[in-house]
Amino acid sequence: MDAAALENVKRILRGELRYTSSNLALNMLISKMQKKLQADPQSMESCMKEMDAFIAKYPIVAKVDLANIAAL
């Protein structure tokens, strides 16, 4: 994940940016991570690990979404 996408993913998870993917699984993961961060603001590192795992598992889906996120 490049630096622009990484920073924007963190902003999305904190609720500072809004992003909706065409991929339902990614939207569900984002919602889950947002709720996790609201409950525990110190959990950003574990949230990013889960996002990285998703990206590693679904690289084709993630490629399109990461490009869109980096452009926000």
Coordinates of N, CA and C in Angstrom, one line a residue:
M1 N 0.9 -1.2 0.0 CA 0.0 0.0 0.0 C 0.9 1.2 0.0
D2 N 0.7 2.1 -0.9 CA 1.5 3.3 -1.0 C 1.1 4.3 0.1
A3 N 2.0 5.3 0.3 CA 1.8 6.3 1.4 C 0.5 7.1 1.3
A4 N 0.1 7.5 0.1 CA -1.2 8.2 0.0 C -2.4 7.4 0.3
A5 N -2.4 6.1 -0.2 CA -3.5 5.2 0.2 C -3.5 4.9 1.6
L6 N -2.3 4.7 2.2 CA -2.2 4.3 3.6 C -2.8 5.5 4.5
E7 N -2.4 6.7 4.2 CA -2.9 7.8 5.0 C -4.4 8.0 4.9
N8 N -4.9 7.8 3.6 CA -6.3 8.0 3.4 C -7.1 6.8 4.0
V9 N -6.6 5.6 4.0 CA -7.3 4.5 4.7 C -7.4 4.8 6.2
K10 N -6.4 5.3 6.8 CA -6.4 5.7 8.2 C -7.5 6.7 8.4
R11 N -7.6 7.7 7.5 CA -8.6 8.8 7.6 C -10.0 8.2 7.5
I12 N -10.1 7.3 6.6 CA -11.4 6.6 6.4 C -11.8 5.9 7.6
L13 N -10.9 5.1 8.2 CA -11.2 4.4 9.4 C -11.5 5.3 10.6
R14 N -10.9 6.4 10.7 CA -11.2 7.4 11.7 C -12.5 8.2 11.5
G15 N -13.0 8.1 10.3 CA -14.3 8.8 9.9 C -14.0 10.2 9.4
E16 N -12.8 10.5 9.1 CA -12.5 11.8 8.5 C -12.8 11.9 7.0
L17 N -12.7 10.8 6.3 CA -13.1 10.7 4.9 C -14.1 9.7 4.7
R18 N -14.9 9.8 3.7 CA -16.0 8.8 3.4 C -15.6 8.1 2.1
Y19 N -15.7 6.8 2.1 CA -15.4 6.0 0.9 C -16.3 4.9 0.9
T20 N -16.9 4.6 -0.3 CA -17.8 3.5 -0.5 C -17.3 2.7 -1.7
S21 N -17.0 1.5 -1.5 CA -16.4 0.6 -2.5 C -17.6 -0.1 -3.3
S22 N -17.3 -0.5 -4.4 CA -18.3 -1.4 -5.2 C -18.3 -2.8 -4.6
N23 N -17.3 -3.1 -3.8 CA -17.1 -4.4 -3.2 C -17.7 -4.4 -1.8
L24 N -18.7 -5.3 -1.6 CA -19.4 -5.3 -0.3 C -18.5 -5.8 0.8
A25 N -17.6 -6.7 0.5 CA -16.7 -7.2 1.6 C -15.8 -6.1 2.1
L26 N -15.3 -5.3 1.2 CA -14.5 -4.2 1.7 C -15.3 -3.2 2.5
N27 N -16.5 -2.9 2.0 CA -17.4 -2.0 2.8 C -17.7 -2.5 4.2
M28 N -17.9 -3.8 4.3 CA -18.2 -4.4 5.6 C -16.9 -4.3 6.5
L29 N -15.7 -4.6 5.9 CA -14.5 -4.5 6.6 C -14.2 -3.1 7.1
I30 N -14.5 -2.1 6.3 CA -14.3 -0.7 6.7 C -15.2 -0.4 7.9
S31 N -16.5 -0.8 7.8 CA -17.4 -0.5 8.9 C -17.0 -1.2 10.1
K32 N -16.5 -2.4 10.0 CA -16.1 -3.2 11.2 C -14.9 -2.5 11.9
M33 N -13.9 -2.0 11.0 CA -12.8 -1.4 11.6 C -13.1 0.0 12.2
Q34 N -14.1 0.7 11.6 CA -14.5 2.0 12.2 C -15.1 1.8 13.5
K35 N -15.9 0.8 13.7 CA -16.6 0.5 15.0 C -15.5 0.1 16.0
K36 N -14.5 -0.7 15.6 CA -13.4 -1.2 16.4 C -12.6 0.0 16.9
L37 N -12.4 1.0 16.0 CA -11.6 2.2 16.4 C -12.4 3.1 17.3
Q38 N -13.7 3.2 17.1 CA -14.5 4.0 18.0 C -14.5 3.4 19.4
A39 N -14.5 2.1 19.5 CA -14.5 1.4 20.8 C -13.1 1.5 21.5
D40 N -12.1 1.4 20.7 CA -10.7 1.5 21.2 C -9.8 2.3 20.3
P41 N -9.7 3.6 20.5 CA -8.8 4.4 19.7 C -7.4 4.0 19.5
Q42 N -6.9 3.1 20.4 CA -5.5 2.6 20.3 C -5.4 1.4 19.3
S43 N -6.5 1.0 18.7 CA -6.4 -0.2 17.9 C -6.1 0.0 16.4
M44 N -5.6 1.1 16.0 CA -5.3 1.4 14.6 C -4.3 0.4 14.0
E45 N -3.3 0.0 14.8 CA -2.3 -0.9 14.2 C -3.0 -2.3 13.9
S46 N -3.8 -2.8 14.8 CA -4.5 -4.1 14.5 C -5.5 -3.9 13.3
C47 N -6.1 -2.8 13.2 CA -7.0 -2.5 12.1 C -6.3 -2.5 10.8
M48 N -5.1 -1.9 10.8 CA -4.3 -1.8 9.6 C -3.8 -3.2 9.2
K49 N -3.5 -4.1 10.2 CA -3.1 -5.4 9.9 C -4.2 -6.2 9.3
E50 N -5.4 -6.0 9.7 CA -6.6 -6.7 9.1 C -6.8 -6.2 7.7
M51 N -6.6 -4.9 7.5 CA -6.8 -4.3 6.1 C -5.7 -4.9 5.2
D52 N -4.4 -5.0 5.7 CA -3.4 -5.6 4.9 C -3.7 -7.1 4.6
A53 N -4.2 -7.8 5.5 CA -4.6 -9.2 5.3 C -5.6 -9.3 4.2
F54 N -6.6 -8.4 4.2 CA -7.7 -8.4 3.2 C -7.0 -8.1 1.8
I55 N -6.2 -7.1 1.8 CA -5.5 -6.7 0.5 C -4.7 -7.9 0.0
A56 N -4.0 -8.6 0.9 CA -3.2 -9.7 0.4 C -4.0 -10.9 -0.1
K57 N -5.2 -11.0 0.5 CA -6.1 -12.1 0.1 C -6.8 -11.8 -1.2
Y58 N -7.2 -10.5 -1.4 CA -7.9 -10.1 -2.6 C -7.2 -9.0 -3.3
P59 N -6.0 -9.3 -3.9 CA -5.2 -8.2 -4.5 C -5.9 -7.5 -5.7
I60 N -6.7 -8.2 -6.5 CA -7.3 -7.6 -7.7 C -8.3 -6.6 -7.3
V61 N -9.2 -7.0 -6.3 CA -10.2 -6.1 -5.8 C -9.5 -4.9 -5.1
A62 N -8.5 -5.2 -4.3 CA -7.8 -4.1 -3.6 C -7.1 -3.1 -4.5
K63 N -6.6 -3.6 -5.6 CA -5.8 -2.7 -6.5 C -6.7 -1.6 -7.0
V64 N -7.9 -1.9 -7.4 CA -8.8 -0.8 -7.9 C -9.2 0.1 -6.7
D65 N -9.6 -0.5 -5.6 CA -10.0 0.4 -4.5 C -8.9 1.2 -3.9
L66 N -7.7 0.7 -3.8 CA -6.6 1.4 -3.3 C -6.2 2.6 -4.2
A67 N -6.4 2.4 -5.5 CA -6.2 3.5 -6.4 C -7.2 4.6 -6.2
N68 N -8.4 4.2 -6.0 CA -9.5 5.2 -5.7 C -9.3 5.9 -4.4
I69 N -8.9 5.2 -3.4 CA -8.6 5.7 -2.1 C -7.5 6.7 -2.1
A70 N -6.4 6.3 -2.8 CA -5.2 7.2 -2.9 C -5.6 8.5 -3.6
A71 N -6.6 8.5 -4.5 CA -7.0 9.7 -5.2 C -7.9 10.6 -4.4
L72 N -8.4 10.2 -3.3 CA -9.3 11.0 -2.5 C -8.6 12.3 -2.0

